[in-house]
Amino acid sequence: MSATLVRPAPEVVARRAREILAIVEADREFDRLRTACAKYDEDWQCFMGYALVDGFDVEMDTEPLFPEAMRVMAIKSAVYEMTHQNEEAAEIPVSVPVDEMVHALAAQFTVLCRIQARTGIKFVHATDREAIGEWDHGDYTHQVYRSAWGPMNERYWLTKDETARRKAIVAAKYEPLGILDGGRRFAPGFPMAS
């Protein structure tokens, strides 16, 4: 992130983010968006996002994670709008497990495009601009979120220190299985076909 990055006041963004979320939730395809993200469980393997949630269970955790991702997208859209389409400003720090659900949302590309076209709201997600795992209590994201919706769900909003701690634990458990670098490399393990 740029050292001179300027974002609008958290309370102002919070107001607009609430409006954006209400508009998107009122769209005729919102329910399809929600259910499509819930079905993403069989297509999405995540080694260092959901794995950081203690006792993660896709059936139990998908439903409460979806609103967290929608709130993040609403905040990003509000910042993007208020900063004259500044992607860097819009890519706010987000907890890794919540960011994984944002990826599931972004995968619903066609539905999101139609919702954008109908509502005029631009959804923002740029991996090359993300501050992955950098979310922390009291930061800009936290201020906006708290102003818009109150307390965050602490099961999914892991601080950057807790994220680093849990990543180290998960990586240590994965390595004996041949899952290396948080799932970015795998040790060969397929026997030769006869």
mmCIF file of C-alpha atoms in Angstrom:
data_model
loop_
_atom_site.group_PDB
_atom_site.id
_atom_site.type_symbol
_atom_site.label_atom_id
_atom_site.label_comp_id
_atom_site.label_asym_id
_atom_site.label_seq_id
_atom_site.Cartn_x
_atom_site.Cartn_y
_atom_site.Cartn_z
ATOM 1 C CA MET A 1 0.000 0.000 0.000
ATOM 2 C CA SER A 2 1.151 3.501 -0.788
ATOM 3 C CA ALA A 3 2.476 5.628 2.093
ATOM 4 C CA THR A 4 0.303 8.542 0.891
ATOM 5 C CA LEU A 5 -2.903 6.529 0.642
ATOM 6 C CA VAL A 6 -5.887 8.614 1.729
ATOM 7 C CA ARG A 7 -9.298 7.114 2.374
ATOM 8 C CA PRO A 8 -12.583 8.813 3.266
ATOM 9 C CA ALA A 9 -13.650 9.101 6.912
ATOM 10 C CA PRO A 10 -14.796 5.728 8.290
ATOM 11 C CA GLU A 11 -18.258 6.991 9.308
ATOM 12 C CA VAL A 12 -18.927 8.341 5.807
ATOM 13 C CA VAL A 13 -17.843 5.074 4.188
ATOM 14 C CA ALA A 14 -19.915 3.117 6.730
ATOM 15 C CA ARG A 15 -23.072 5.000 5.735
ATOM 16 C CA ARG A 16 -22.513 4.368 2.034
ATOM 17 C CA ALA A 17 -21.499 0.731 2.628
ATOM 18 C CA ARG A 18 -24.806 0.094 4.451
ATOM 19 C CA GLU A 19 -26.678 1.636 1.511
ATOM 20 C CA ILE A 20 -24.727 -0.461 -1.000
ATOM 21 C CA LEU A 21 -25.365 -3.663 0.930
ATOM 22 C CA ALA A 22 -29.107 -2.919 1.128
ATOM 23 C CA ILE A 23 -29.237 -2.277 -2.639
ATOM 24 C CA VAL A 24 -27.402 -5.514 -3.438
ATOM 25 C CA GLU A 25 -29.495 -7.533 -0.979
ATOM 26 C CA ALA A 26 -32.650 -6.190 -2.680
ATOM 27 C CA ASP A 27 -31.482 -7.326 -6.120
ATOM 28 C CA ARG A 28 -33.523 -10.163 -7.621
ATOM 29 C CA GLU A 29 -30.433 -12.408 -7.920
ATOM 30 C CA PHE A 30 -29.058 -11.856 -4.427
ATOM 31 C CA ASP A 31 -30.436 -15.159 -3.164
ATOM 32 C CA ARG A 32 -28.809 -16.961 -6.078
ATOM 33 C CA LEU A 33 -25.502 -15.246 -5.217
ATOM 34 C CA ARG A 34 -25.806 -16.373 -1.592
ATOM 35 C CA THR A 35 -26.707 -19.969 -2.434
ATOM 36 C CA ALA A 36 -24.017 -20.208 -5.138
ATOM 37 C CA CYS A 37 -21.372 -19.236 -2.580
ATOM 38 C CA ALA A 38 -22.675 -21.925 -0.227
ATOM 39 C CA LYS A 39 -22.329 -24.523 -3.006
ATOM 40 C CA TYR A 40 -18.747 -23.479 -3.659
ATOM 41 C CA ASP A 41 -17.649 -25.896 -0.942
ATOM 42 C CA GLU A 42 -16.874 -28.779 -3.300
ATOM 43 C CA ASP A 43 -14.977 -26.662 -5.829
ATOM 44 C CA TRP A 44 -12.765 -24.612 -3.571
ATOM 45 C CA GLN A 45 -9.869 -26.061 -1.638
ATOM 46 C CA CYS A 46 -8.170 -23.614 0.659
ATOM 47 C CA PHE A 47 -5.065 -24.515 2.573
ATOM 48 C CA MET A 48 -4.376 -21.263 4.434
ATOM 49 C CA GLY A 49 -7.667 -19.398 4.701
ATOM 50 C CA TYR A 50 -10.469 -21.478 6.108
ATOM 51 C CA ALA A 51 -7.898 -23.748 7.750
ATOM 52 C CA LEU A 52 -7.112 -20.870 10.127
ATOM 53 C CA VAL A 53 -10.626 -21.000 11.590
ATOM 54 C CA ASP A 54 -10.590 -23.280 14.618
ATOM 55 C CA GLY A 55 -12.659 -26.366 13.793
ATOM 56 C CA PHE A 56 -13.794 -25.000 10.419
ATOM 57 C CA ASP A 57 -16.770 -26.883 8.976
ATOM 58 C CA VAL A 58 -18.035 -25.832 5.552
ATOM 59 C CA GLU A 59 -21.619 -26.730 6.455
ATOM 60 C CA MET A 60 -21.542 -24.712 9.670
ATOM 61 C CA ASP A 61 -19.311 -21.820 8.621
ATOM 62 C CA THR A 62 -20.458 -20.913 5.110
ATOM 63 C CA GLU A 63 -23.681 -19.234 6.210
ATOM 64 C CA PRO A 64 -22.076 -16.850 8.754
ATOM 65 C CA LEU A 65 -19.063 -16.153 6.500
ATOM 66 C CA PHE A 66 -21.186 -14.983 3.572
ATOM 67 C CA PRO A 67 -22.475 -11.787 5.285
ATOM 68 C CA GLU A 68 -18.910 -10.967 6.360
ATOM 69 C CA ALA A 69 -17.770 -11.144 2.731
ATOM 70 C CA MET A 70 -20.749 -9.060 1.560
ATOM 71 C CA ARG A 71 -19.961 -6.380 4.141
ATOM 72 C CA VAL A 72 -16.342 -6.313 2.987
ATOM 73 C CA MET A 73 -17.451 -5.979 -0.642
ATOM 74 C CA ALA A 74 -19.814 -3.145 0.330
ATOM 75 C CA ILE A 75 -16.996 -1.302 2.128
ATOM 76 C CA LYS A 76 -14.643 -1.794 -0.822
ATOM 77 C CA SER A 77 -17.311 -0.562 -3.247
ATOM 78 C CA ALA A 78 -17.983 2.506 -1.098
ATOM 79 C CA VAL A 79 -14.281 3.386 -0.864
ATOM 80 C CA TYR A 80 -13.830 2.798 -4.594
ATOM 81 C CA GLU A 81 -16.749 5.090 -5.367
ATOM 82 C CA MET A 82 -15.618 7.828 -2.967
ATOM 83 C CA THR A 83 -11.991 7.827 -4.124
ATOM 84 C CA HIS A 84 -12.759 8.183 -7.845
ATOM 85 C CA GLN A 85 -12.139 4.487 -8.558
ATOM 86 C CA ASN A 86 -8.882 4.126 -6.653
ATOM 87 C CA GLU A 87 -8.374 0.333 -6.468
ATOM 88 C CA GLU A 88 -5.488 0.639 -4.051
ATOM 89 C CA ALA A 89 -7.619 2.592 -1.577
ATOM 90 C CA ALA A 90 -10.519 0.152 -2.024
ATOM 91 C CA GLU A 91 -8.419 -2.911 -1.199
ATOM 92 C CA ILE A 92 -8.818 -2.602 2.542
ATOM 93 C CA PRO A 93 -7.117 -5.027 4.940
ATOM 94 C CA VAL A 94 -9.305 -8.117 5.456
ATOM 95 C CA SER A 95 -8.938 -11.205 7.616
ATOM 96 C CA VAL A 96 -7.740 -14.220 5.608
ATOM 97 C CA PRO A 97 -10.811 -16.456 6.229
ATOM 98 C CA VAL A 98 -13.158 -13.608 5.223
ATOM 99 C CA ASP A 99 -11.047 -12.971 2.129
ATOM 100 C CA GLU A 100 -11.524 -16.623 1.135
ATOM 101 C CA MET A 101 -15.293 -16.085 1.102
ATOM 102 C CA VAL A 102 -14.737 -12.905 -0.939
ATOM 103 C CA HIS A 103 -12.981 -15.162 -3.479
ATOM 104 C CA ALA A 104 -16.013 -17.463 -3.494
ATOM 105 C CA LEU A 105 -18.165 -14.387 -4.145
ATOM 106 C CA ALA A 106 -15.907 -13.159 -6.936
ATOM 107 C CA ALA A 107 -16.166 -16.593 -8.558
ATOM 108 C CA GLN A 108 -19.858 -15.908 -9.146
ATOM 109 C CA PHE A 109 -18.721 -13.648 -11.968
ATOM 110 C CA THR A 110 -21.777 -13.740 -14.216
ATOM 111 C CA VAL A 111 -24.287 -13.082 -11.428
ATOM 112 C CA LEU A 112 -22.091 -10.303 -10.008
ATOM 113 C CA CYS A 113 -21.837 -8.693 -13.453
ATOM 114 C CA ARG A 114 -25.616 -8.671 -13.815
ATOM 115 C CA ILE A 115 -26.073 -7.234 -10.313
ATOM 116 C CA GLN A 116 -23.494 -4.539 -11.096
ATOM 117 C CA ALA A 117 -25.292 -3.684 -14.331
ATOM 118 C CA ARG A 118 -28.681 -3.393 -12.622
ATOM 119 C CA THR A 119 -27.500 -1.499 -9.526
ATOM 120 C CA GLY A 120 -24.641 0.598 -10.898
ATOM 121 C CA ILE A 121 -22.484 -0.585 -7.987
ATOM 122 C CA LYS A 122 -18.951 -1.651 -8.852
ATOM 123 C CA PHE A 123 -17.548 -4.595 -6.939
ATOM 124 C CA VAL A 124 -13.822 -4.395 -6.259
ATOM 125 C CA HIS A 125 -11.386 -7.253 -5.787
ATOM 126 C CA ALA A 126 -7.810 -7.064 -7.028
ATOM 127 C CA THR A 127 -5.439 -9.713 -5.712
ATOM 128 C CA ASP A 128 -2.399 -7.652 -6.709
ATOM 129 C CA ARG A 129 -3.585 -4.840 -4.417
ATOM 130 C CA GLU A 130 -4.569 -6.925 -1.369
ATOM 131 C CA ALA A 131 -2.973 -6.642 2.057
ATOM 132 C CA ILE A 132 -3.613 -10.317 2.831
ATOM 133 C CA GLY A 133 -3.609 -11.148 6.522
ATOM 134 C CA GLU A 134 -2.874 -7.553 7.541
ATOM 135 C CA TRP A 135 -6.233 -6.829 9.187
ATOM 136 C CA ASP A 136 -5.993 -5.702 12.804
ATOM 137 C CA HIS A 137 -8.147 -4.287 15.591
ATOM 138 C CA GLY A 138 -8.550 -0.530 15.272
ATOM 139 C CA ASP A 139 -7.431 -0.303 11.633
ATOM 140 C CA TYR A 140 -9.430 1.430 8.897
ATOM 141 C CA THR A 141 -11.456 -1.679 8.020
ATOM 142 C CA HIS A 142 -12.327 -2.223 11.676
ATOM 143 C CA GLN A 143 -13.411 1.405 12.106
ATOM 144 C CA VAL A 144 -15.686 1.341 9.057
ATOM 145 C CA TYR A 145 -17.145 -2.076 9.852
ATOM 146 C CA ARG A 146 -17.849 -1.187 13.490
ATOM 147 C CA SER A 147 -19.490 2.084 12.465
ATOM 148 C CA ALA A 148 -21.669 0.312 9.866
ATOM 149 C CA TRP A 149 -22.586 -2.965 11.578
ATOM 150 C CA GLY A 150 -21.167 -3.089 15.087
ATOM 151 C CA PRO A 151 -18.897 -5.856 16.404
ATOM 152 C CA MET A 152 -17.158 -8.247 14.026
ATOM 153 C CA ASN A 153 -17.519 -12.007 14.241
ATOM 154 C CA GLU A 154 -14.248 -12.873 15.993
ATOM 155 C CA ARG A 155 -14.367 -16.457 14.740
ATOM 156 C CA TYR A 156 -13.486 -15.161 11.257
ATOM 157 C CA TRP A 157 -11.812 -11.819 11.905
ATOM 158 C CA LEU A 158 -8.349 -12.943 12.999
ATOM 159 C CA THR A 159 -5.772 -10.241 13.718
ATOM 160 C CA LYS A 160 -2.511 -10.186 11.779
ATOM 161 C CA ASP A 161 -0.575 -11.589 14.777
ATOM 162 C CA GLU A 162 -3.107 -14.390 15.298
ATOM 163 C CA THR A 163 -3.087 -15.096 11.559
ATOM 164 C CA ALA A 164 0.703 -15.468 11.560
ATOM 165 C CA ARG A 165 0.548 -17.735 14.627
ATOM 166 C CA ARG A 166 -2.136 -19.980 13.129
ATOM 167 C CA LYS A 167 -0.420 -20.124 9.729
ATOM 168 C CA ALA A 168 2.718 -21.462 11.402
ATOM 169 C CA ILE A 169 0.702 -24.143 13.225
ATOM 170 C CA VAL A 170 -1.190 -25.168 10.080
ATOM 171 C CA ALA A 171 2.012 -25.261 7.992
ATOM 172 C CA ALA A 172 3.690 -27.516 10.574
ATOM 173 C CA LYS A 173 0.740 -29.927 10.379
ATOM 174 C CA TYR A 174 0.723 -29.923 6.578
ATOM 175 C CA GLU A 175 4.438 -30.490 5.939
ATOM 176 C CA PRO A 176 4.514 -34.169 7.035
ATOM 177 C CA LEU A 177 1.706 -34.761 4.526
ATOM 178 C CA GLY A 178 3.750 -33.222 1.703
ATOM 179 C CA ILE A 179 1.713 -30.002 1.563
ATOM 180 C CA LEU A 180 4.373 -27.310 1.455
ATOM 181 C CA ASP A 181 4.392 -23.500 1.459
ATOM 182 C CA GLY A 182 0.791 -23.343 2.629
ATOM 183 C CA GLY A 183 -0.454 -25.427 -0.287
ATOM 184 C CA ARG A 184 1.566 -23.726 -3.020
ATOM 185 C CA ARG A 185 3.765 -26.817 -3.447
ATOM 186 C CA PHE A 186 3.038 -30.516 -3.047
ATOM 187 C CA ALA A 187 5.524 -33.348 -2.661
ATOM 188 C CA PRO A 188 4.996 -36.028 -5.290
ATOM 189 C CA GLY A 189 3.043 -38.949 -3.924
ATOM 190 C CA PHE A 190 1.318 -40.777 -6.747
ATOM 191 C CA PRO A 191 2.545 -44.324 -7.315
ATOM 192 C CA MET A 192 3.467 -45.178 -10.882
ATOM 193 C CA ALA A 193 0.620 -46.762 -12.844
ATOM 194 C CA SER A 194 1.289 -50.342 -13.864
#
